[in-house]
mmCIF file of C-alpha atoms and ligand atoms in Angstrom:
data_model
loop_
_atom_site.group_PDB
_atom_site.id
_atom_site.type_symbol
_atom_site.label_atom_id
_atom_site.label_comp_id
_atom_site.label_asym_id
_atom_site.label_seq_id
_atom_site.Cartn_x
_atom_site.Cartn_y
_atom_site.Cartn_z
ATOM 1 C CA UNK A 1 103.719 126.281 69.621
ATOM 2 C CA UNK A 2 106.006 124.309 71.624
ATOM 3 C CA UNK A 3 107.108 124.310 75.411
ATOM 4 C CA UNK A 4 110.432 126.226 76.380
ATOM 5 C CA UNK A 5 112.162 122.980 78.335
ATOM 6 C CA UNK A 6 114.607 122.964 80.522
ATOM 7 C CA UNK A 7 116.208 119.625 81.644
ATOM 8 C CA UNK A 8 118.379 120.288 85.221
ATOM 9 C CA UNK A 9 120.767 116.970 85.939
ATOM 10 C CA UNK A 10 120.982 116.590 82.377
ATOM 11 C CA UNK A 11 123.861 114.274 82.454
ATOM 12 C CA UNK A 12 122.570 112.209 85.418
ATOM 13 C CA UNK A 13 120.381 108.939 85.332
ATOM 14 C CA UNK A 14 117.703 110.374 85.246
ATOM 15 C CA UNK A 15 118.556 113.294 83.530
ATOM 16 C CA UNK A 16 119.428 111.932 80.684
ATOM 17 C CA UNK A 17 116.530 109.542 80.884
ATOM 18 C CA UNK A 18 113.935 112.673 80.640
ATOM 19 C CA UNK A 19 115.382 113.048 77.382
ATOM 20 C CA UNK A 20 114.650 109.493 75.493
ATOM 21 C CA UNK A 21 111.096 110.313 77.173
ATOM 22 C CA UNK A 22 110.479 113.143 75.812
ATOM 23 C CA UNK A 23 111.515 112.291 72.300
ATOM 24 C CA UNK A 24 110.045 108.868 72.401
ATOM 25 C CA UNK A 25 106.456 110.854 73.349
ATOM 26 C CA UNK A 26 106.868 113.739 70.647
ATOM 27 C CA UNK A 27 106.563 116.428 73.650
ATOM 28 C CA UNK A 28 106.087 119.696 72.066
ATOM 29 C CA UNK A 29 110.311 121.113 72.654
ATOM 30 C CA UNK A 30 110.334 124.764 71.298
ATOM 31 C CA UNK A 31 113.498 125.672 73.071
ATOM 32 C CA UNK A 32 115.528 122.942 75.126
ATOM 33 C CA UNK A 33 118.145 124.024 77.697
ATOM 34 C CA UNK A 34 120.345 121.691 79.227
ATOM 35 C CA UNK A 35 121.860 122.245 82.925
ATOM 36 C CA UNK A 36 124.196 120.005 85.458
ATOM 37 C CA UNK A 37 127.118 121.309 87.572
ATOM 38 C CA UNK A 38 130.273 123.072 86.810
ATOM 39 C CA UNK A 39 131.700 120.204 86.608
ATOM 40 C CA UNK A 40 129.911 119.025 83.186
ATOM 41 C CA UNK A 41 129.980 122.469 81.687
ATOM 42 C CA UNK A 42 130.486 122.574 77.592
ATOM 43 C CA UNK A 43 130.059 119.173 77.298
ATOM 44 C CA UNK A 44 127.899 118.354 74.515
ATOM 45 C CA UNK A 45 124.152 115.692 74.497
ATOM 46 C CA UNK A 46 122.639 115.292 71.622
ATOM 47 C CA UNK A 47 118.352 115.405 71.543
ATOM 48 C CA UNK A 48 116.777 114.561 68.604
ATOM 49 C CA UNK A 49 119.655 114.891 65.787
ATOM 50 C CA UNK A 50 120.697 117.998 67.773
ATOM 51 C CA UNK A 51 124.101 118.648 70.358
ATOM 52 C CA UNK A 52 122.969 120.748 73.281
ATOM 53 C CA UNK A 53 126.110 122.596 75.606
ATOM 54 C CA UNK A 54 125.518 121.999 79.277
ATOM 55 C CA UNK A 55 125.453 124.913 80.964
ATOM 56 C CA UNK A 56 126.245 125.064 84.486
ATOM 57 C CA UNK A 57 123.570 125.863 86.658
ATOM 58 C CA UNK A 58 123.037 128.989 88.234
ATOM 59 C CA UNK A 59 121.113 131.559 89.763
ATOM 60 C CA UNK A 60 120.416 133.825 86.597
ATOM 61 C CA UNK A 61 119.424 130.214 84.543
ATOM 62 C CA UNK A 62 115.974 130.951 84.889
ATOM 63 C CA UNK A 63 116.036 134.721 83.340
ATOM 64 C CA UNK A 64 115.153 134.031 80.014
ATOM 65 C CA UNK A 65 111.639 132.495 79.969
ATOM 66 C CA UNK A 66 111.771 129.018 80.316
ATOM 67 C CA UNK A 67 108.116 127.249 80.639
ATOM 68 C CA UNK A 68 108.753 123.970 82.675
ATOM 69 C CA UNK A 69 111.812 123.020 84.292
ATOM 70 C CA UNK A 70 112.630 119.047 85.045
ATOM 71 C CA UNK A 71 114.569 118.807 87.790
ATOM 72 C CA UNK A 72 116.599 115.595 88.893
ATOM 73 C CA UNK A 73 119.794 116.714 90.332
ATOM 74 C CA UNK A 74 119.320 115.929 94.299
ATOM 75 C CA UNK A 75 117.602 117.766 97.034
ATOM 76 C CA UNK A 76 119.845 120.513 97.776
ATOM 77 C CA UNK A 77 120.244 121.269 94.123
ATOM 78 C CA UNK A 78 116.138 121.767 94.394
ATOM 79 C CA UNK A 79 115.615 123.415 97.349
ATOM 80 C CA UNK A 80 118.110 126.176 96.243
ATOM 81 C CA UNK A 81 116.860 126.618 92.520
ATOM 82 C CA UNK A 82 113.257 125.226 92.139
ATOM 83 C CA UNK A 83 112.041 128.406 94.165
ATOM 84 C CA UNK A 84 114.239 130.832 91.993
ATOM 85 C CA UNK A 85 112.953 128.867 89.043
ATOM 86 C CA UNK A 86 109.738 129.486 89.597
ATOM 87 C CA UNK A 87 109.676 132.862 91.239
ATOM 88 C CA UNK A 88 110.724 133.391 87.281
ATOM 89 C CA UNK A 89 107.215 132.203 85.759
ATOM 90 C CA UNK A 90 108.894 128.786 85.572
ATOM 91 C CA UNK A 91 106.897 125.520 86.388
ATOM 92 C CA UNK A 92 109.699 123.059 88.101
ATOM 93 C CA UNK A 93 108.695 118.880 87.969
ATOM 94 C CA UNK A 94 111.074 118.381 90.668
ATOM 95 C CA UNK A 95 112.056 114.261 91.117
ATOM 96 C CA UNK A 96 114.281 114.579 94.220
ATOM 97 C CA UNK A 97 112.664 114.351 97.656
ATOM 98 C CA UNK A 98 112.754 118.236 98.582
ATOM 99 C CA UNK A 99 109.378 119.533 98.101
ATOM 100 C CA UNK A 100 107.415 115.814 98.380
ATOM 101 C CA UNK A 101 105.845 116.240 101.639
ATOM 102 C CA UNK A 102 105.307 120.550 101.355
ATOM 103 C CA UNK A 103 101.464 120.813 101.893
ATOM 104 C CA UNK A 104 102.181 123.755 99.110
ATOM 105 C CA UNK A 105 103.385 120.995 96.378
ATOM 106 C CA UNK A 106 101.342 118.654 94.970
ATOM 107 C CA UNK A 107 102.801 115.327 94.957
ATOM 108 C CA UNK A 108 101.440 113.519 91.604
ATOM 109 C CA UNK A 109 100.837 110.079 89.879
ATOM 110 C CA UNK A 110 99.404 110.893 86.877
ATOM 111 C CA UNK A 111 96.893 107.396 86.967
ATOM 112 C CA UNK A 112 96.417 108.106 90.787
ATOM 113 C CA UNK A 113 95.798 112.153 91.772
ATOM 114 C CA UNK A 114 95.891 114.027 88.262
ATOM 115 C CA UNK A 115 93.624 116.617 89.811
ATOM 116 C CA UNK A 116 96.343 117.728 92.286
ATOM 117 C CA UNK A 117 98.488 119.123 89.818
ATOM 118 C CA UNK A 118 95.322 122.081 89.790
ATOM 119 C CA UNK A 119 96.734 123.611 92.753
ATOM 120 C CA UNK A 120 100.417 124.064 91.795
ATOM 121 C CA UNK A 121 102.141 126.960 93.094
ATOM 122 C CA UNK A 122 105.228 126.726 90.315
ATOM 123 C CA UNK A 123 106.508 123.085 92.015
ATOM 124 C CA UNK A 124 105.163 119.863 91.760
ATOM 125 C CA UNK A 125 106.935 116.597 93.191
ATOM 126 C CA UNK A 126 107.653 113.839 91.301
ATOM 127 C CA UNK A 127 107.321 110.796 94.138
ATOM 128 C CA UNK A 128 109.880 107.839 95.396
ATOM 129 C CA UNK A 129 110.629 105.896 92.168
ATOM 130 C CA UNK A 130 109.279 102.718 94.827
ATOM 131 C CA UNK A 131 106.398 104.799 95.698
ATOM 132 C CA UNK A 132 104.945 105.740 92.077
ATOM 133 C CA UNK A 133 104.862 101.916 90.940
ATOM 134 C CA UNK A 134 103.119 100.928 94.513
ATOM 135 C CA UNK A 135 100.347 103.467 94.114
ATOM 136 C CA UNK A 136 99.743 102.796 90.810
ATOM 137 C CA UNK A 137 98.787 99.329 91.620
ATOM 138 C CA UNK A 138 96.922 100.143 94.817
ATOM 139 C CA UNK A 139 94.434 103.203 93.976
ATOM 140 C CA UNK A 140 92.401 100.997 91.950
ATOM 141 C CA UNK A 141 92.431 98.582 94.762
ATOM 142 C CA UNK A 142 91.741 101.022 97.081
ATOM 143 C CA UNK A 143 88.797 102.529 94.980
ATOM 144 C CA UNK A 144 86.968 99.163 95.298
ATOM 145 C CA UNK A 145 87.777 97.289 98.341
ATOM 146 C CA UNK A 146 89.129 100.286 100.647
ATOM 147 C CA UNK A 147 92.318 99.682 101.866
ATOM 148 C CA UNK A 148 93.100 99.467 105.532
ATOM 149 C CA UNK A 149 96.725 98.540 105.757
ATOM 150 C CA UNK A 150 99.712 97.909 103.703
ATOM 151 C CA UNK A 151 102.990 96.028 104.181
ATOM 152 C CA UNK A 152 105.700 96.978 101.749
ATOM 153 C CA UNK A 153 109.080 94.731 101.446
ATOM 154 C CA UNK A 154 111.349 95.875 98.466
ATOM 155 C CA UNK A 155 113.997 94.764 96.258
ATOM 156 C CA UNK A 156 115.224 97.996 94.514
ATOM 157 C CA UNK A 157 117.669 98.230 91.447
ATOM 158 C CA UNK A 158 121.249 100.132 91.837
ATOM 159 C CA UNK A 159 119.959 102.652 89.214
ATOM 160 C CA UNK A 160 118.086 104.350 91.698
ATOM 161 C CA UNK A 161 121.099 105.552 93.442
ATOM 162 C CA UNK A 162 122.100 107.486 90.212
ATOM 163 C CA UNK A 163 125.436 106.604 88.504
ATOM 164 C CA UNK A 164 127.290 106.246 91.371
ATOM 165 C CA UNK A 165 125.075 103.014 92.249
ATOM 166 C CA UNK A 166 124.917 101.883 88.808
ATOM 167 C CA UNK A 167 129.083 101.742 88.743
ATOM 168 C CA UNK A 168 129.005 100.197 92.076
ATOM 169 C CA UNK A 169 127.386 96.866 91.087
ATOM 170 C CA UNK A 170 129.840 97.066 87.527
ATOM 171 C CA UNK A 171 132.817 97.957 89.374
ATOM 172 C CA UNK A 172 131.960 95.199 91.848
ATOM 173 C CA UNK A 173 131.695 92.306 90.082
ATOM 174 C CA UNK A 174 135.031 92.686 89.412
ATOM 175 C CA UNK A 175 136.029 92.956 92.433
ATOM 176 C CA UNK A 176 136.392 96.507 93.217
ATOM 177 C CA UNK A 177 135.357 98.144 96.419
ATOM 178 C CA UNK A 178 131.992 100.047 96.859
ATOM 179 C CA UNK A 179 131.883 103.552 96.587
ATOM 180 C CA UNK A 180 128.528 104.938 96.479
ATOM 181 C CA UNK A 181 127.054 102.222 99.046
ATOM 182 C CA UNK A 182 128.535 101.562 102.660
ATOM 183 C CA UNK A 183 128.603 97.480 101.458
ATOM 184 C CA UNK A 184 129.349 95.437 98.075
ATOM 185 C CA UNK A 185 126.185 95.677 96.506
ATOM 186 C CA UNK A 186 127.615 92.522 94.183
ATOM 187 C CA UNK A 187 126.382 88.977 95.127
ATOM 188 C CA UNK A 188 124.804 90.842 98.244
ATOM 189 C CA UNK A 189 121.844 92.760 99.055
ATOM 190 C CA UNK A 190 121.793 95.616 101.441
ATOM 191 C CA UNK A 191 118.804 96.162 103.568
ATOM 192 C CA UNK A 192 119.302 100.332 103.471
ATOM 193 C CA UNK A 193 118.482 103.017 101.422
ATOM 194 C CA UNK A 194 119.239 106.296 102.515
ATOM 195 C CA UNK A 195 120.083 107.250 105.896
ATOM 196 C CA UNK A 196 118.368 105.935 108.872
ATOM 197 C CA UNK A 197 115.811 107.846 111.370
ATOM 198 C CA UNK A 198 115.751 108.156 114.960
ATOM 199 C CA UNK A 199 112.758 105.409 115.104
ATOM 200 C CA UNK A 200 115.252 102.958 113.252
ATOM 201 C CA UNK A 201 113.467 102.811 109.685
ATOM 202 C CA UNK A 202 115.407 104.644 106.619
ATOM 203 C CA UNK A 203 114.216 107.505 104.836
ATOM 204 C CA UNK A 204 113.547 105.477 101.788
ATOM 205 C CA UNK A 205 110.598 103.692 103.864
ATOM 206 C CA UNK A 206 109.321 106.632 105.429
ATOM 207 C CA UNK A 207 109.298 108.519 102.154
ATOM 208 C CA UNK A 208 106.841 105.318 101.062
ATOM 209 C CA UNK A 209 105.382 105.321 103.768
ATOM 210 C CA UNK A 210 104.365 109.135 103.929
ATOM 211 C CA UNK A 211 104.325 109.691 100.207
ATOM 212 C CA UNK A 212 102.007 106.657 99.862
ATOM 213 C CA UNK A 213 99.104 108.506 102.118
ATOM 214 C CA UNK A 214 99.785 112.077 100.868
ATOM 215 C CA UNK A 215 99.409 110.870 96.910
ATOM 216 C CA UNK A 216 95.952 108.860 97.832
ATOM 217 C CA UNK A 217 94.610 111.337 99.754
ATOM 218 C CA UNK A 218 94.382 108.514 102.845
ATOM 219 C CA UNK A 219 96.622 109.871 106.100
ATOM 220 C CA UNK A 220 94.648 107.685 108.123
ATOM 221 C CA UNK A 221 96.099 104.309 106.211
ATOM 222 C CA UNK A 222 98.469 101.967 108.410
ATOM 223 C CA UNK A 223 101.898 101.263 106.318
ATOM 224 C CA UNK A 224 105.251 99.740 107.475
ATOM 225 C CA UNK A 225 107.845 99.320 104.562
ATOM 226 C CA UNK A 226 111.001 97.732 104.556
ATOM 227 C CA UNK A 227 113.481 98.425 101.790
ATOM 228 C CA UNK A 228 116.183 96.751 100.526
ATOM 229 C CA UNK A 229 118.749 97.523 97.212
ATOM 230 C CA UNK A 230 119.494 94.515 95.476
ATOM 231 C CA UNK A 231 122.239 93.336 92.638
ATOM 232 C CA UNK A 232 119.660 94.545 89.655
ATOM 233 C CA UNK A 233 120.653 97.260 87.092
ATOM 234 C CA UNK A 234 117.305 98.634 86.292
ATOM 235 C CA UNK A 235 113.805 97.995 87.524
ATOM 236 C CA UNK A 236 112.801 97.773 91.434
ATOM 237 C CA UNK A 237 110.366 94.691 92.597
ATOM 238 C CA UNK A 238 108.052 94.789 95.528
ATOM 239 C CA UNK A 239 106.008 92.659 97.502
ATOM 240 C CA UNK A 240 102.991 94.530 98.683
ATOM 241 C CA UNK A 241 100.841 93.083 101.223
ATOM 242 C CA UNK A 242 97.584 94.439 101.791
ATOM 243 C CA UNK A 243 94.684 94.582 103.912
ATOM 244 C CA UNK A 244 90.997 95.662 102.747
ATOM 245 C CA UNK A 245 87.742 96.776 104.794
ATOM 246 C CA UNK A 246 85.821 95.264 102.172
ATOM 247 C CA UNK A 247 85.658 91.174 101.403
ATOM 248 C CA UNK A 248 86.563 90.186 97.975
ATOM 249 C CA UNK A 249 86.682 88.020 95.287
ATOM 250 C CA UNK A 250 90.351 87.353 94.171
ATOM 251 C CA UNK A 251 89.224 87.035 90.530
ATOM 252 C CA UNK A 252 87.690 90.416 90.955
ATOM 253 C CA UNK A 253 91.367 91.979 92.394
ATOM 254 C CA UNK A 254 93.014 90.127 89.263
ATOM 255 C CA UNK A 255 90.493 91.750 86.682
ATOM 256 C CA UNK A 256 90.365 95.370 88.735
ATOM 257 C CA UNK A 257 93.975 95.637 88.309
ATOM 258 C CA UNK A 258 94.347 94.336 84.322
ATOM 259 C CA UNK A 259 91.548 96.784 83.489
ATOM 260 C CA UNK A 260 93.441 99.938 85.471
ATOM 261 C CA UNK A 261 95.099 102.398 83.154
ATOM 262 C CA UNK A 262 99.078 102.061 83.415
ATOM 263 C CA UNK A 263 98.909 98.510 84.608
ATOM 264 C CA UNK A 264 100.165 95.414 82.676
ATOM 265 C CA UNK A 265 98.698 91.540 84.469
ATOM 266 C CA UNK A 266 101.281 89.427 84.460
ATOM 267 C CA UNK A 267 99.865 86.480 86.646
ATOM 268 C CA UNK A 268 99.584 82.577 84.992
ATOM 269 C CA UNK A 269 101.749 80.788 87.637
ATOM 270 C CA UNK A 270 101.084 77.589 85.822
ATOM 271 C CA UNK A 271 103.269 78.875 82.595
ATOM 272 C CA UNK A 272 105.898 80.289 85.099
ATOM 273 C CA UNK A 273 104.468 84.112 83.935
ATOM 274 C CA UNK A 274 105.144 86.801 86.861
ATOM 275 C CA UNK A 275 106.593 90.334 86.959
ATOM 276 C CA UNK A 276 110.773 90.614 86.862
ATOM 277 C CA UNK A 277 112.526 93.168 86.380
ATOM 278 C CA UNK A 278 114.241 91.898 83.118
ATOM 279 C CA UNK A 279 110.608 92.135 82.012
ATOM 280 C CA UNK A 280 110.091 95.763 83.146
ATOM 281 C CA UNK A 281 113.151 97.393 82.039
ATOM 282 C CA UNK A 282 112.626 99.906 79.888
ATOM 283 C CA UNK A 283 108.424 99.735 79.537
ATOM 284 C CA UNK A 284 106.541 102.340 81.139
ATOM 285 C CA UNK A 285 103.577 100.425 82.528
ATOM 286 C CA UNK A 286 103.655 98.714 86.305
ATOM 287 C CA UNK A 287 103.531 95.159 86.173
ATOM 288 C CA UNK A 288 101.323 93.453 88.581
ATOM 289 C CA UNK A 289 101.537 89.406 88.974
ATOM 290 C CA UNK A 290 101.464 86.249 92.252
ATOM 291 C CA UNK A 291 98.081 87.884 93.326
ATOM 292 C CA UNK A 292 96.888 85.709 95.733
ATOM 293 C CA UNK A 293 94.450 85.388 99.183
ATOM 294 C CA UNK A 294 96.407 86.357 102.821
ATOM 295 C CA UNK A 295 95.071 83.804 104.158
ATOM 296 C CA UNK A 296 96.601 84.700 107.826
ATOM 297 C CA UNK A 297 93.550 87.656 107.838
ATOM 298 C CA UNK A 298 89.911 88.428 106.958
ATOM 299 C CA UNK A 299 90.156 90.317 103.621
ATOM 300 C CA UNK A 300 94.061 90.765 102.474
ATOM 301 C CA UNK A 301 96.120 89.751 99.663
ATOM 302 C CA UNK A 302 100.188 89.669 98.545
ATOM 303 C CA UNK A 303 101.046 91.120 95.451
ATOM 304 C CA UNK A 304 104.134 91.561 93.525
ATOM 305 C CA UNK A 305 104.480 94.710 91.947
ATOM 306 C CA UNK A 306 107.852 95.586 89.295
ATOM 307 C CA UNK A 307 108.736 99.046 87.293
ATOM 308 C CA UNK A 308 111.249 100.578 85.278
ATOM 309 C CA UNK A 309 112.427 102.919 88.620
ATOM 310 C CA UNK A 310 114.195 105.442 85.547
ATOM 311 C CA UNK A 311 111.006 105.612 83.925
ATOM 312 C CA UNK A 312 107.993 105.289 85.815
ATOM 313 C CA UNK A 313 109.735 105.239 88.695
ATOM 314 C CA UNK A 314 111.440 108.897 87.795
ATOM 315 C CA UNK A 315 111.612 110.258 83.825
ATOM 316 C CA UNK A 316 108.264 108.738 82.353
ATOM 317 C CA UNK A 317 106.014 109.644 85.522
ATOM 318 C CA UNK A 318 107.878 113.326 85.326
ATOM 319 C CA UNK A 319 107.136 113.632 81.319
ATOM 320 C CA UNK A 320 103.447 112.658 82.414
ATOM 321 C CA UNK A 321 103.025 115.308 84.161
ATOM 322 C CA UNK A 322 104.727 117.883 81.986
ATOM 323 C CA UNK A 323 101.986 116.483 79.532
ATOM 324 C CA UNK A 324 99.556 117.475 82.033
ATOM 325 C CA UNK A 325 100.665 120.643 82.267
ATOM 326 C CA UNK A 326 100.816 121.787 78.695
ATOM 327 C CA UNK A 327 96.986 120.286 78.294
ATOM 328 C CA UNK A 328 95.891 122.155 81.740
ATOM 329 C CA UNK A 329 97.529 125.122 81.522
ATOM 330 C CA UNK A 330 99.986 126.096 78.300
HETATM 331 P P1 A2P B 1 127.128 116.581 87.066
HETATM 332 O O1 A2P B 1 127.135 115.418 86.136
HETATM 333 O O2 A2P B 1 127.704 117.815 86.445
HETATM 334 O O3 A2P B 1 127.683 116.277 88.441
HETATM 335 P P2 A2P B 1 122.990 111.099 89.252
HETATM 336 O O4 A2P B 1 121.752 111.050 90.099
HETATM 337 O O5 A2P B 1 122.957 110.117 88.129
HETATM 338 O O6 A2P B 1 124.243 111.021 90.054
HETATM 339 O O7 A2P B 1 122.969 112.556 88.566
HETATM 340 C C1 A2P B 1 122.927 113.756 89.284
HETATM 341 C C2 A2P B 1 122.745 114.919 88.319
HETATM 342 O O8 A2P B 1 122.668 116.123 89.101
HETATM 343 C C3 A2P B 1 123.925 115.132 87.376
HETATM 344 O O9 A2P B 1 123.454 115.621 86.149
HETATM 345 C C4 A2P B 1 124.740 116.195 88.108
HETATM 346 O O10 A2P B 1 125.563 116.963 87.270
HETATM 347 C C5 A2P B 1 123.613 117.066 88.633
HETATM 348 N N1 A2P B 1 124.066 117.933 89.716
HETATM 349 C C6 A2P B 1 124.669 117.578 90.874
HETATM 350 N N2 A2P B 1 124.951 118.669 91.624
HETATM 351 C C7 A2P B 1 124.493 119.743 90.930
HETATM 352 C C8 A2P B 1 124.488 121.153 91.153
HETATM 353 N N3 A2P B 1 124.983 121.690 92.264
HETATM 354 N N4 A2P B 1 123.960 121.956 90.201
HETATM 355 C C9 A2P B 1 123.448 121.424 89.067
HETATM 356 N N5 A2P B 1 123.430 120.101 88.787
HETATM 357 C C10 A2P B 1 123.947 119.264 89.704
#
């Protein structure tokens, strides 16, 4: 028996991403419904051989026994219809940032906090694309040495501002003006995502900075993150320095991290081997690589960290834990 699936953003980035996820890992589709706004009502996707009508997206959508419902369609989309969804017997995977940091929703990384996904009261979060390929790096880090405190400086593709990013950078290099970002994003990088906070950081670092302790169970760490998007279709980079309580052997970080499940070493400077993001895009796994002693403290290293953000940064962490669900629970 196979799940009832809906897919909500279907024509989005993301949305349409879920889709080449699911079919590239078999997941069991009994019945697959396809939603986005008015706007992209009839139109036609085809899954697996098959054309699917979008249906707009509305209140009654849930009504006729849908299992799990992946949701990437923004926050307001998800605040309104992820409760009606699952008021309806409907479990929602929700990828926006609405329901991330409600002590009700588990937030979940399938290599990191699996367990969480236990306590699920119909919605479970689906982290910051820049968040899921940090943690994934640092829990088996954390595990061993105990971290203390983490700097986070990020280079993050277009691609994670949905299409209207994506076009930017296109429509740019020709010459034409920005519309989704308030600067060129072509032969430029722009140090903000999202909007900015009172205490002068942007959302996007506060959502890795808060996600980051909710996910590993550690609200005492110490983080600062500062974000930046950069001229890069697909696949977000990060340079994560971090601080242990324990001392260390760097060969030991190196062979922690290429034995950790959904982690790919990348790290033979002498052969010019590191993580890029021309590397990354379109693998699932986080690629870890230029591991190597902070030699300004005690016990802290620099790491650079890259990831697919549409995959395991969004679709492939989301599919995860719809797998999850239908081994828990289904
Ligand atoms: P649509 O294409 O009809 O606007 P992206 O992040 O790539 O911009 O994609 C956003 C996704 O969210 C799209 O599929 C978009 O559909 C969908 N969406 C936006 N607003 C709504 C809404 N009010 N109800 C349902 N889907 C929405």
């Amino acid at each position: 028996m196979g799940v009832r699936l809906a897919v909500v953003g279907a024509t989005g980035m993301v949305g349409r991403k879920f889709l080449d996820v699911l079919k590239e890992r078999n997941f069991p589709i009994d019945k697959l419904y396809l939603f986005a706004s008015s706007k992209s009502a009839g139109k036609t996707i085809n899954f697996n051989g098959k054309d699917y009508v979008v249906e707009e997206l509305k209140e009654d959508s849930f009504d006729r026994g849908i299992d799990i419902a992946l949701f990437s369609a923004g926050a307001s989309t998800s605040l309104k219809f992820a409760p009606i969804a699952a008021s309806k017997g409907c479990v929602v995977v929700d990828n926006s940032s609405a329901w991330r940091m409600d002590e009700n929703v588990p937030l979940v990384v399938p290599e990191v906090n699996p367990e969480d996904i236990k306590w699920h009261k119909g919605i479970i979060a689906n982290p910051n694309c820049s968040t899921i390929q940090a943690v994934v790096a640092l829990k088996p880090l954390d595990d061993k040495f105990k971290i203390k405190r983490i700097i986070y400086s990020t280079y993050q593709a277009v691609s994670g501002a949905g299409m209207g990013g994506y076009e930017d950078l296109v429509n740019g290099i020709k010459g034409e003006a920005p519309k989704k970002f308030p600067h060129p994003i072509a032969y430029n990088l722009i140090p903000h995502i999202d909007v900015f906070l009172e205490n002068g950081y942007t959302k996007e670092e506060m959502k890795m900075i808060n996600e980051t302790k909710k996910i590993m169970h550690r609200p005492d760490l110490k983080i600062t993150a500062t974000t930046v998007r950069v001229p890069v279709f697909y696949g977000h980079s990060e340079s994560i320095n971090v601080e242990f309580e324990k001392s260390f052997d760097i060969n030991e970080v190196k062979e922690t991290l290429k034995n950790s499940k959904g982690i790919v070493l990348m790290d033979d400077v002498n052969n010019n081997v590191y993580p890029m993001p021309i590397l990354a895009e379109g693998k699932d796994e986080v690629f870890v690589g230029r591991i190597r002693r902070d030699e300004s403290v005690e016990n802290g290293i620099n790491m650079w960290v890259v990831a697919d953000n549409i995959r395991k940064g969004a679709a492939t962490n989301a599919v995860q834990i719809a797998e999850l669900l239908i081994k828990n629970i289904i």
